[in-house]
Short mmCIF file of N, CA and C in Angstrom, two decimals:
data_model
loop_
_atom_site.label_atom_id
_atom_site.label_comp_id
_atom_site.label_asym_id
_atom_site.label_seq_id
_atom_site.Cartn_x
_atom_site.Cartn_y
_atom_site.Cartn_z
N MET A 1 96.79 187.92 64.51
CA MET A 1 97.21 187.58 65.80
C MET A 1 96.64 186.49 66.73
N ASN A 2 97.47 185.90 67.51
CA ASN A 2 97.74 184.32 68.31
C ASN A 2 97.32 184.54 69.55
N ALA A 3 96.27 184.03 70.19
CA ALA A 3 95.67 184.56 71.76
C ALA A 3 96.87 183.87 71.85
N LYS A 4 96.76 183.58 73.59
CA LYS A 4 97.44 182.77 74.36
C LYS A 4 96.58 181.68 74.79
N PRO A 5 97.30 180.98 75.47
CA PRO A 5 97.57 179.69 76.24
C PRO A 5 96.37 180.25 77.26
N THR A 6 95.16 179.75 77.74
CA THR A 6 94.44 179.95 78.89
C THR A 6 94.82 179.13 80.38
N GLY A 7 95.54 178.26 79.46
CA GLY A 7 95.36 176.93 81.33
C GLY A 7 94.81 175.77 80.93
N HIS A 8 93.91 175.75 79.59
CA HIS A 8 92.79 174.81 79.87
C HIS A 8 93.17 174.29 78.47
N ASP A 9 94.27 174.67 77.43
CA ASP A 9 94.75 174.68 76.06
C ASP A 9 95.16 173.06 76.34
N ASP A 10 95.64 172.33 77.30
CA ASP A 10 96.50 171.33 77.76
C ASP A 10 95.73 170.45 78.25
N ALA A 11 94.48 170.67 79.16
CA ALA A 11 93.98 169.40 79.79
C ALA A 11 93.06 168.98 78.88
N PRO A 12 93.00 167.67 78.60
CA PRO A 12 92.24 166.73 78.17
C PRO A 12 90.81 167.10 77.81
N VAL A 13 90.10 166.74 77.04
CA VAL A 13 88.88 166.82 76.44
C VAL A 13 88.15 165.69 77.00
N GLU A 14 86.82 165.85 78.05
CA GLU A 14 86.05 164.65 78.07
C GLU A 14 84.92 165.01 77.04
N THR A 15 84.30 163.76 76.76
CA THR A 15 83.16 164.26 76.10
C THR A 15 81.93 163.36 76.76
N LEU A 16 80.90 164.83 77.44
CA LEU A 16 79.89 164.15 78.46
C LEU A 16 79.07 163.70 77.87
N TYR A 17 78.06 164.07 76.49
CA TYR A 17 77.44 163.33 75.68
C TYR A 17 77.52 163.87 74.40
N GLU A 18 76.93 162.93 73.65
CA GLU A 18 76.83 163.18 72.36
C GLU A 18 75.71 162.90 71.66
N GLY A 19 74.67 163.65 70.81
CA GLY A 19 74.00 163.34 70.61
C GLY A 19 73.80 163.36 68.59
N PRO A 20 72.69 163.68 68.03
CA PRO A 20 72.66 163.36 66.49
C PRO A 20 73.23 165.19 65.79
N TRP A 21 72.98 165.98 66.50
CA TRP A 21 73.46 167.45 66.35
C TRP A 21 74.20 167.88 67.77
N LEU A 22 74.31 167.78 68.64
CA LEU A 22 75.02 168.29 69.85
C LEU A 22 75.99 167.78 70.02
N ARG A 23 76.97 168.23 71.24
CA ARG A 23 78.17 167.07 71.25
C ARG A 23 78.82 168.04 72.63
N MET A 24 78.23 167.43 73.91
CA MET A 24 78.67 168.49 75.33
C MET A 24 79.81 168.14 75.88
N LEU A 25 81.22 168.89 76.12
CA LEU A 25 82.43 168.54 76.03
C LEU A 25 82.66 169.26 77.64
N ARG A 26 83.70 169.11 77.79
CA ARG A 26 84.60 169.34 79.64
C ARG A 26 86.21 169.67 79.16
N ARG A 27 86.47 170.42 79.04
CA ARG A 27 87.82 170.31 79.13
C ARG A 27 88.69 171.50 80.13
N GLY A 28 89.22 170.79 81.26
CA GLY A 28 89.84 171.28 82.81
C GLY A 28 88.03 171.30 83.14
N ARG A 29 88.07 172.90 83.86
CA ARG A 29 86.32 172.66 84.39
C ARG A 29 85.54 173.11 84.00
N TRP A 30 85.73 173.40 82.23
CA TRP A 30 85.08 174.20 81.21
C TRP A 30 84.27 173.29 80.74
N GLU A 31 83.28 173.90 80.89
CA GLU A 31 82.37 173.15 79.70
C GLU A 31 81.23 173.27 78.71
N TYR A 32 81.03 173.20 77.84
CA TYR A 32 80.66 173.68 76.59
C TYR A 32 79.98 172.84 75.65
N VAL A 33 79.35 173.42 74.47
CA VAL A 33 78.84 172.24 73.36
C VAL A 33 79.09 172.94 71.97
N GLU A 34 79.18 172.21 71.25
CA GLU A 34 79.49 172.01 69.70
C GLU A 34 78.77 171.07 68.75
N ARG A 35 78.52 172.12 67.91
CA ARG A 35 77.75 171.22 66.87
C ARG A 35 78.79 170.12 66.00
N THR A 36 77.43 169.33 65.80
CA THR A 36 78.59 167.88 65.27
C THR A 36 78.48 167.70 63.96
N THR A 37 78.02 168.50 63.13
CA THR A 37 77.52 168.75 61.64
C THR A 37 78.39 169.99 60.99
N GLY A 38 78.79 170.42 60.34
CA GLY A 38 79.12 171.35 58.84
C GLY A 38 80.08 172.65 60.03
N GLU A 39 81.00 171.24 60.29
CA GLU A 39 82.44 172.32 61.49
C GLU A 39 81.99 172.81 62.29
N GLY A 40 80.40 173.00 62.78
CA GLY A 40 80.18 173.62 63.84
C GLY A 40 79.38 175.26 63.42
N MET A 41 78.85 175.30 61.70
CA MET A 41 79.02 176.57 61.48
C MET A 41 77.66 176.74 61.62
N ALA A 42 76.99 177.58 61.24
CA ALA A 42 75.40 178.18 61.12
C ALA A 42 75.51 179.03 59.93
N VAL A 43 74.54 179.87 59.96
CA VAL A 43 74.10 180.94 58.65
C VAL A 43 73.05 182.15 59.46
N ILE A 44 72.70 183.21 59.49
CA ILE A 44 71.79 183.74 59.24
C ILE A 44 71.86 184.86 58.38
N VAL A 45 70.23 185.25 57.37
CA VAL A 45 70.60 185.76 56.05
C VAL A 45 70.02 187.04 56.63
N ILE A 46 70.66 187.83 55.89
CA ILE A 46 69.44 189.42 55.56
C ILE A 46 69.52 189.68 54.50
N ALA A 47 67.82 189.56 54.47
CA ALA A 47 66.93 189.79 53.31
C ALA A 47 65.91 190.68 53.10
N VAL A 48 65.71 191.06 52.11
CA VAL A 48 65.19 192.12 51.75
C VAL A 48 64.62 192.05 50.76
N THR A 49 62.69 192.23 50.57
CA THR A 49 62.29 191.81 49.19
C THR A 49 62.25 192.95 48.10
N PRO A 50 62.04 192.49 47.11
CA PRO A 50 62.14 193.47 45.94
C PRO A 50 61.11 195.23 46.23
N ASP A 51 60.35 194.91 47.02
CA ASP A 51 59.69 195.79 47.41
C ASP A 51 59.58 197.08 49.18
N ASP A 52 61.06 196.36 49.26
CA ASP A 52 61.79 196.56 50.38
C ASP A 52 61.19 196.22 51.37
N LYS A 53 60.65 194.81 51.83
CA LYS A 53 60.55 194.91 53.06
C LYS A 53 61.23 193.30 53.79
N LEU A 54 61.77 193.67 55.20
CA LEU A 54 62.81 192.78 55.30
C LEU A 54 62.15 191.57 55.75
N LEU A 55 62.98 190.21 56.09
CA LEU A 55 61.90 189.23 56.06
C LEU A 55 62.76 188.46 57.64
N PHE A 56 61.96 188.39 58.34
CA PHE A 56 61.68 187.29 59.48
C PHE A 56 61.02 186.50 59.68
N VAL A 57 61.32 185.07 60.66
CA VAL A 57 60.58 184.35 60.96
C VAL A 57 60.70 184.21 62.37
N GLU A 58 59.32 183.39 62.53
CA GLU A 58 58.71 183.21 63.49
C GLU A 58 59.30 181.48 64.10
N GLN A 59 59.62 181.24 65.29
CA GLN A 59 58.95 180.28 65.47
C GLN A 59 59.22 180.02 67.19
N PHE A 60 58.69 178.61 67.59
CA PHE A 60 58.48 178.14 68.83
C PHE A 60 59.84 177.52 68.89
N ARG A 61 60.76 178.00 69.84
CA ARG A 61 61.69 177.51 70.27
C ARG A 61 62.02 176.92 71.73
N VAL A 62 62.02 175.51 71.67
CA VAL A 62 62.51 174.82 72.80
C VAL A 62 63.32 175.43 74.44
N PRO A 63 64.05 175.40 73.86
CA PRO A 63 65.72 175.67 75.26
C PRO A 63 64.91 176.67 75.77
N LEU A 64 64.35 177.97 74.85
CA LEU A 64 63.70 179.50 75.35
C LEU A 64 61.84 179.16 75.93
N GLY A 65 60.94 177.66 75.45
CA GLY A 65 60.33 177.98 76.03
C GLY A 65 58.68 179.02 75.28
N ALA A 66 59.77 179.45 74.37
CA ALA A 66 58.76 180.59 74.17
C ALA A 66 59.26 180.98 72.16
N PRO A 67 58.01 181.70 71.77
CA PRO A 67 57.98 182.08 70.09
C PRO A 67 59.58 182.95 70.30
N THR A 68 60.22 182.76 68.98
CA THR A 68 61.27 183.67 69.25
C THR A 68 61.03 184.35 67.45
N ILE A 69 61.44 185.74 67.01
CA ILE A 69 61.19 186.93 66.02
C ILE A 69 62.98 186.46 65.71
N GLU A 70 63.59 186.02 64.65
CA GLU A 70 65.07 185.73 64.11
C GLU A 70 64.62 186.27 62.25
N MET A 71 65.86 186.16 62.22
CA MET A 71 66.47 186.14 61.06
C MET A 71 66.16 184.66 60.43
N PRO A 72 65.99 184.73 59.05
CA PRO A 72 66.09 183.37 58.68
C PRO A 72 67.22 182.76 58.50
N ALA A 73 67.68 181.23 59.17
CA ALA A 73 68.92 181.30 59.75
C ALA A 73 68.75 179.41 59.67
N GLY A 74 70.48 178.58 59.57
CA GLY A 74 70.17 177.67 59.62
C GLY A 74 71.71 177.13 59.68
N LEU A 75 71.74 175.76 60.03
CA LEU A 75 73.05 174.51 60.16
C LEU A 75 73.96 174.76 58.72
N VAL A 76 74.97 174.74 59.03
CA VAL A 76 75.49 174.51 57.92
C VAL A 76 75.82 173.32 57.56
N GLY A 77 75.70 172.04 56.54
CA GLY A 77 75.68 171.05 56.95
C GLY A 77 75.22 169.66 57.18
N ASP A 78 73.70 170.43 57.17
CA ASP A 78 72.63 169.66 58.01
C ASP A 78 72.47 167.79 56.99
N ASN A 79 72.35 168.91 56.05
CA ASN A 79 72.15 167.58 55.16
C ASN A 79 73.19 166.45 54.22
N HIS A 80 74.78 167.49 54.48
CA HIS A 80 75.40 166.87 53.76
C HIS A 80 76.79 167.20 53.63
N ASP A 81 78.21 167.00 54.16
CA ASP A 81 79.27 167.06 54.29
C ASP A 81 79.75 168.60 53.92
N THR A 82 79.25 168.40 52.45
CA THR A 82 79.70 169.30 51.01
C THR A 82 79.33 170.48 51.32
N ASP A 83 78.29 171.00 52.39
CA ASP A 83 77.22 172.08 52.00
C ASP A 83 78.30 173.47 52.04
N THR A 84 79.03 174.17 51.80
CA THR A 84 79.20 175.92 51.82
C THR A 84 77.98 176.67 52.46
N LEU A 85 79.22 177.80 52.50
CA LEU A 85 77.88 178.75 53.78
C LEU A 85 77.28 179.48 52.49
N GLU A 86 77.51 179.70 51.38
CA GLU A 86 76.24 180.51 50.32
C GLU A 86 75.19 179.56 50.37
N ALA A 87 75.46 177.90 50.09
CA ALA A 87 74.85 176.95 49.90
C ALA A 87 73.27 176.90 50.80
N ALA A 88 74.16 176.95 52.04
CA ALA A 88 73.06 176.39 53.38
C ALA A 88 72.18 177.48 53.44
N ALA A 89 72.88 179.49 53.15
CA ALA A 89 72.15 180.24 53.33
C ALA A 89 70.91 180.45 52.28
N GLY A 90 71.55 179.94 51.29
CA GLY A 90 70.50 179.38 50.11
C GLY A 90 68.87 178.97 50.55
N ARG A 91 69.37 177.70 50.75
CA ARG A 91 68.53 176.58 50.68
C ARG A 91 68.07 176.93 52.52
N GLU A 92 67.93 177.51 53.81
CA GLU A 92 67.15 177.85 54.95
C GLU A 92 66.50 179.01 54.19
N LEU A 93 66.35 180.74 53.08
CA LEU A 93 66.22 180.70 52.74
C LEU A 93 64.38 180.53 52.31
N ILE A 94 64.89 179.97 51.39
CA ILE A 94 64.23 179.11 50.62
C ILE A 94 62.88 178.12 51.79
N GLU A 95 63.38 177.50 51.95
CA GLU A 95 63.04 176.67 53.53
C GLU A 95 61.88 177.27 53.94
N GLU A 96 62.30 178.39 54.79
CA GLU A 96 62.35 179.26 55.61
C GLU A 96 61.16 180.37 55.59
N THR A 97 61.75 181.11 54.49
CA THR A 97 61.09 182.00 53.63
C THR A 97 60.17 182.07 52.54
N GLY A 98 60.56 181.03 51.39
CA GLY A 98 59.88 181.20 50.48
C GLY A 98 60.21 181.85 49.44
N TRP A 99 61.59 182.95 49.71
CA TRP A 99 62.32 183.32 48.68
C TRP A 99 63.50 182.44 48.15
N SER A 100 63.89 183.39 47.47
CA SER A 100 65.40 182.76 46.61
C SER A 100 66.30 184.03 46.24
N ALA A 101 67.55 184.01 46.70
CA ALA A 101 68.56 185.36 45.75
C ALA A 101 69.59 184.83 44.71
N GLN A 102 69.55 185.66 44.63
CA GLN A 102 70.16 185.35 43.12
C GLN A 102 71.47 185.84 44.03
N ARG A 103 71.89 186.53 44.64
CA ARG A 103 73.48 186.57 45.27
C ARG A 103 73.25 186.20 47.11
N LEU A 104 74.40 185.70 46.89
CA LEU A 104 74.85 185.96 48.45
C LEU A 104 76.18 186.27 49.24
N GLU A 105 76.16 186.62 50.11
CA GLU A 105 77.41 187.50 50.06
C GLU A 105 78.01 187.18 51.55
N VAL A 106 78.68 186.57 52.19
CA VAL A 106 79.26 186.22 53.12
C VAL A 106 79.44 187.75 53.61
N LEU A 107 79.33 187.99 54.73
CA LEU A 107 79.86 189.48 55.38
C LEU A 107 81.05 189.20 56.27
N LEU A 108 80.57 187.94 57.13
CA LEU A 108 81.18 188.00 58.50
C LEU A 108 81.01 186.85 59.05
N VAL A 109 81.89 186.05 59.22
CA VAL A 109 82.24 184.82 60.46
C VAL A 109 82.99 185.05 61.77
N GLY A 110 81.50 184.50 62.99
CA GLY A 110 82.00 184.83 64.44
C GLY A 110 81.51 183.63 65.53
N PRO A 111 81.73 183.34 66.95
CA PRO A 111 81.60 182.83 67.77
C PRO A 111 79.41 183.38 68.25
N THR A 112 78.72 182.54 68.46
CA THR A 112 77.81 183.01 68.82
C THR A 112 77.29 183.29 69.83
N SER A 113 78.45 182.76 70.96
CA SER A 113 78.36 182.20 72.89
C SER A 113 79.43 181.62 73.09
N ALA A 114 80.51 182.15 73.09
CA ALA A 114 81.86 182.16 72.53
C ALA A 114 82.12 181.31 74.58
N GLY A 115 81.78 181.61 75.22
CA GLY A 115 81.97 181.08 76.68
C GLY A 115 80.91 180.15 76.94
N MET A 116 79.65 179.43 75.96
CA MET A 116 79.01 178.33 76.01
C MET A 116 79.40 177.22 74.79
N SER A 117 79.43 177.79 73.36
CA SER A 117 79.43 176.81 72.67
C SER A 117 80.86 177.42 71.22
N SER A 118 80.70 175.92 70.71
CA SER A 118 82.16 176.69 69.49
C SER A 118 81.61 176.54 68.54
N GLU A 119 80.11 176.84 68.45
CA GLU A 119 79.90 177.22 67.27
C GLU A 119 79.95 178.96 66.87
N ARG A 120 79.86 178.39 65.25
CA ARG A 120 80.22 180.17 64.86
C ARG A 120 78.93 179.99 63.65
N ILE A 121 78.83 181.71 63.49
CA ILE A 121 77.78 181.98 62.14
C ILE A 121 78.07 182.70 61.27
N ALA A 122 78.10 182.81 60.39
CA ALA A 122 78.31 183.43 59.37
C ALA A 122 76.51 184.65 58.46
N PHE A 123 76.75 185.80 59.20
CA PHE A 123 76.50 186.85 58.18
C PHE A 123 76.18 186.68 56.85
N VAL A 124 74.88 186.62 56.28
CA VAL A 124 75.12 186.09 54.63
C VAL A 124 73.93 187.35 53.95
N ARG A 125 74.23 187.90 53.14
CA ARG A 125 73.37 189.24 52.31
C ARG A 125 72.84 188.74 51.41
N ALA A 126 71.54 188.29 51.66
CA ALA A 126 70.60 187.78 50.07
C ALA A 126 70.18 189.15 49.60
N ARG A 127 70.48 188.71 48.36
CA ARG A 127 70.56 189.83 46.70
C ARG A 127 69.03 189.59 45.63
N GLY A 128 68.59 190.41 45.14
CA GLY A 128 67.80 190.19 43.90
C GLY A 128 66.81 189.29 44.49
N LEU A 129 65.92 189.39 45.43
CA LEU A 129 65.47 188.05 46.04
C LEU A 129 64.20 187.65 44.87
N THR A 130 63.91 186.46 44.44
CA THR A 130 62.43 185.67 44.26
C THR A 130 61.73 184.95 44.66
N ARG A 131 59.94 185.72 44.92
CA ARG A 131 59.47 184.23 45.37
C ARG A 131 59.48 182.94 44.45
N VAL A 132 59.76 182.16 45.40
CA VAL A 132 59.41 180.91 44.37
C VAL A 132 58.43 179.80 46.16
N GLY A 133 58.00 180.00 46.90
CA GLY A 133 57.09 179.10 47.13
C GLY A 133 56.66 180.06 48.78
N ALA A 134 56.31 179.18 49.65
CA ALA A 134 55.52 179.89 50.41
C ALA A 134 56.75 179.63 51.88
N GLY A 135 57.50 178.94 52.20
CA GLY A 135 58.10 178.95 53.04
C GLY A 135 57.50 178.02 54.17
N GLY A 136 58.03 178.70 55.35
CA GLY A 136 57.72 177.83 56.52
C GLY A 136 58.18 176.91 57.39
N GLY A 137 59.42 176.61 56.92
CA GLY A 137 60.34 175.90 56.95
C GLY A 137 60.07 174.34 56.69
N VAL A 138 61.13 173.51 57.18
CA VAL A 138 60.32 171.40 56.93
C VAL A 138 60.83 170.61 58.05
N ASP A 139 60.39 169.56 57.82
CA ASP A 139 60.12 168.43 59.10
C ASP A 139 59.21 169.11 60.23
N ASN A 140 58.21 170.10 60.37
CA ASN A 140 57.40 170.69 61.26
C ASN A 140 58.27 171.50 61.81
N GLU A 141 58.98 172.33 61.13
CA GLU A 141 59.75 173.75 61.93
C GLU A 141 58.27 174.68 62.58
N ASN A 142 57.31 174.79 61.78
CA ASN A 142 55.91 175.64 61.65
C ASN A 142 56.17 177.06 61.83
N ILE A 143 56.84 177.39 60.76
CA ILE A 143 57.56 178.84 60.91
C ILE A 143 56.47 179.49 59.93
N THR A 144 56.19 181.08 60.99
CA THR A 144 55.66 181.71 60.27
C THR A 144 56.31 183.45 59.65
N VAL A 145 56.34 183.16 58.09
CA VAL A 145 56.78 184.83 57.90
C VAL A 145 56.76 185.67 58.01
N HIS A 146 57.55 187.07 58.78
CA HIS A 146 56.65 188.20 58.65
C HIS A 146 58.13 188.83 57.53
N GLU A 147 56.43 189.92 56.72
CA GLU A 147 57.69 190.60 55.76
C GLU A 147 57.33 192.09 56.62
N VAL A 148 58.30 192.39 56.79
CA VAL A 148 57.55 194.26 57.59
C VAL A 148 58.76 194.98 56.71
N PRO A 149 58.12 196.11 56.38
CA PRO A 149 58.76 197.33 55.99
C PRO A 149 60.03 197.86 56.38
N ARG A 150 60.66 197.86 56.26
CA ARG A 150 62.51 198.56 56.11
C ARG A 150 62.70 199.43 57.43
N ALA A 151 61.60 200.25 56.27
CA ALA A 151 61.46 201.83 57.99
C ALA A 151 60.97 201.42 58.91
N GLN A 152 59.99 200.49 59.38
CA GLN A 152 59.17 200.25 60.38
C GLN A 152 59.89 198.98 61.61
N ALA A 153 60.85 198.14 60.57
CA ALA A 153 61.76 196.58 61.10
C ALA A 153 62.09 197.45 62.84
N PRO A 154 62.47 198.10 63.54
CA PRO A 154 63.34 198.38 64.76
C PRO A 154 61.72 198.56 65.68
N ALA A 155 60.97 199.33 65.24
CA ALA A 155 59.20 198.93 66.19
C ALA A 155 59.11 198.27 66.19
N TRP A 156 58.72 197.72 65.11
CA TRP A 156 57.66 196.65 65.08
C TRP A 156 58.10 194.99 65.95
N LEU A 157 60.11 195.42 65.95
CA LEU A 157 60.58 194.22 66.97
C LEU A 157 60.15 194.45 68.45
N MET A 158 60.33 195.56 68.65
CA MET A 158 60.20 195.57 69.82
C MET A 158 58.57 196.07 70.60
N GLN A 159 58.08 195.81 69.12
CA GLN A 159 56.28 195.61 69.77
C GLN A 159 55.78 194.05 69.88
N LYS A 160 56.66 192.89 69.22
CA LYS A 160 56.90 192.08 69.03
C LYS A 160 57.50 191.26 70.22
N ARG A 161 58.18 192.36 71.20
CA ARG A 161 59.26 191.68 72.68
C ARG A 161 58.37 192.14 73.83
N ARG A 162 56.45 193.27 73.68
CA ARG A 162 56.11 194.12 74.35
C ARG A 162 54.75 193.12 73.95
N GLU A 163 55.04 192.09 73.61
CA GLU A 163 54.15 190.76 73.29
C GLU A 163 54.44 189.34 73.44
N GLY A 164 55.81 189.66 74.57
CA GLY A 164 56.29 188.27 74.96
C GLY A 164 57.18 187.40 73.58
N TYR A 165 57.43 187.58 72.39
CA TYR A 165 58.35 187.18 72.11
C TYR A 165 59.74 187.12 72.78
N GLU A 166 60.64 186.23 72.50
CA GLU A 166 61.78 186.57 72.28
C GLU A 166 62.70 187.05 70.77
N LEU A 167 63.87 188.00 71.58
CA LEU A 167 63.91 188.47 69.95
C LEU A 167 65.53 187.70 69.71
N ASP A 168 66.00 187.54 69.06
CA ASP A 168 67.52 187.24 68.80
C ASP A 168 68.43 188.46 68.49
N LEU A 169 68.98 188.83 69.56
CA LEU A 169 70.30 190.18 69.59
C LEU A 169 70.65 189.93 68.33
N LYS A 170 71.24 189.19 67.15
CA LYS A 170 71.95 188.97 66.25
C LYS A 170 71.08 190.26 65.06
N LEU A 171 69.45 190.11 65.63
CA LEU A 171 68.62 191.01 64.42
C LEU A 171 69.19 192.18 64.43
N TRP A 172 70.15 192.82 65.81
CA TRP A 172 69.94 194.05 65.45
C TRP A 172 71.52 194.35 64.97
N ALA A 173 72.14 193.06 64.72
CA ALA A 173 73.64 193.06 63.71
C ALA A 173 72.79 193.51 61.96
N GLY A 174 72.09 192.09 62.12
CA GLY A 174 71.63 192.24 60.52
C GLY A 174 70.96 193.60 59.86
N LEU A 175 70.39 194.13 61.00
CA LEU A 175 69.50 195.34 60.45
C LEU A 175 70.81 196.50 60.39
N TRP A 176 71.50 196.64 61.31
CA TRP A 176 73.11 196.87 61.08
C TRP A 176 73.47 197.69 59.77
N MET A 177 73.52 195.99 58.99
CA MET A 177 74.33 195.31 58.01
C MET A 177 73.60 195.51 56.80
N LEU A 178 72.47 196.07 56.89
CA LEU A 178 71.44 195.98 55.57
C LEU A 178 71.89 197.44 55.55
N GLU A 179 72.70 198.55 55.77
CA GLU A 179 72.99 199.20 55.41
C GLU A 179 74.76 200.01 55.49
N HIS A 180 75.10 198.94 55.81
CA HIS A 180 76.82 198.85 56.13
C HIS A 180 77.43 197.13 56.27
N ASN A 181 78.97 197.68 55.35
CA ASN A 181 79.56 196.63 55.52
C ASN A 181 80.26 196.00 56.70
N PRO A 182 80.95 195.61 57.06
CA PRO A 182 81.23 195.16 59.16
C PRO A 182 81.94 195.48 58.89
N ASP A 183 83.06 196.57 57.66
CA ASP A 183 84.29 197.61 58.07
C ASP A 183 83.47 199.08 58.37
N GLY A 184 82.10 198.90 57.99
CA GLY A 184 81.60 200.34 58.59
C GLY A 184 81.15 201.03 56.66
N THR A 185 81.51 200.53 55.94
CA THR A 185 81.71 201.37 54.69
C THR A 185 79.95 201.14 54.06
N PRO A 186 79.50 201.96 53.58
CA PRO A 186 78.22 201.88 53.16
C PRO A 186 77.96 200.57 52.04
N ALA A 187 77.14 199.61 52.25
CA ALA A 187 76.43 198.37 51.66
C ALA A 187 76.38 199.21 50.30
N ASP A 188 77.08 198.72 49.29
CA ASP A 188 76.24 198.68 48.03
C ASP A 188 75.08 198.27 47.38
#
């Protein structure tokens, strides 16, 4: 299915700002940002420990000025241009949580905020987890790892919201993909 042109397609792209990770652009009257690495891709990892605990990460996010609860996630290509979705997901899972996955399955790729950014994210399901370290992130990310029993995860998340945490809305898609494939069939 091909999308119809919107009228902005023929306008020249103007770079308003470029940093090491982001570029701000304008095309016609539309302003947006794009990632400068990994073809604008990021990954989010849906991971459950062998004792059926879902892995969440907590960290302070400067743009929100608040701590957030997220699933492990990160940029593709932040270390090298030949990065793959699976390699990035595996690396981020280890760095952020201290768990390694035997299998990584890319489930779905799509935009994170289509009106503001060209960034796309891949949901990746991690299987066969083994603890290999403490996690906590790299380069002063100061990540706190939470292992929450799967059955308690939605209630735990809502408690964190009441405590003042920002919750990444992709968490609910990740919870759904624990049990389902993107087409609605049961996850194996």
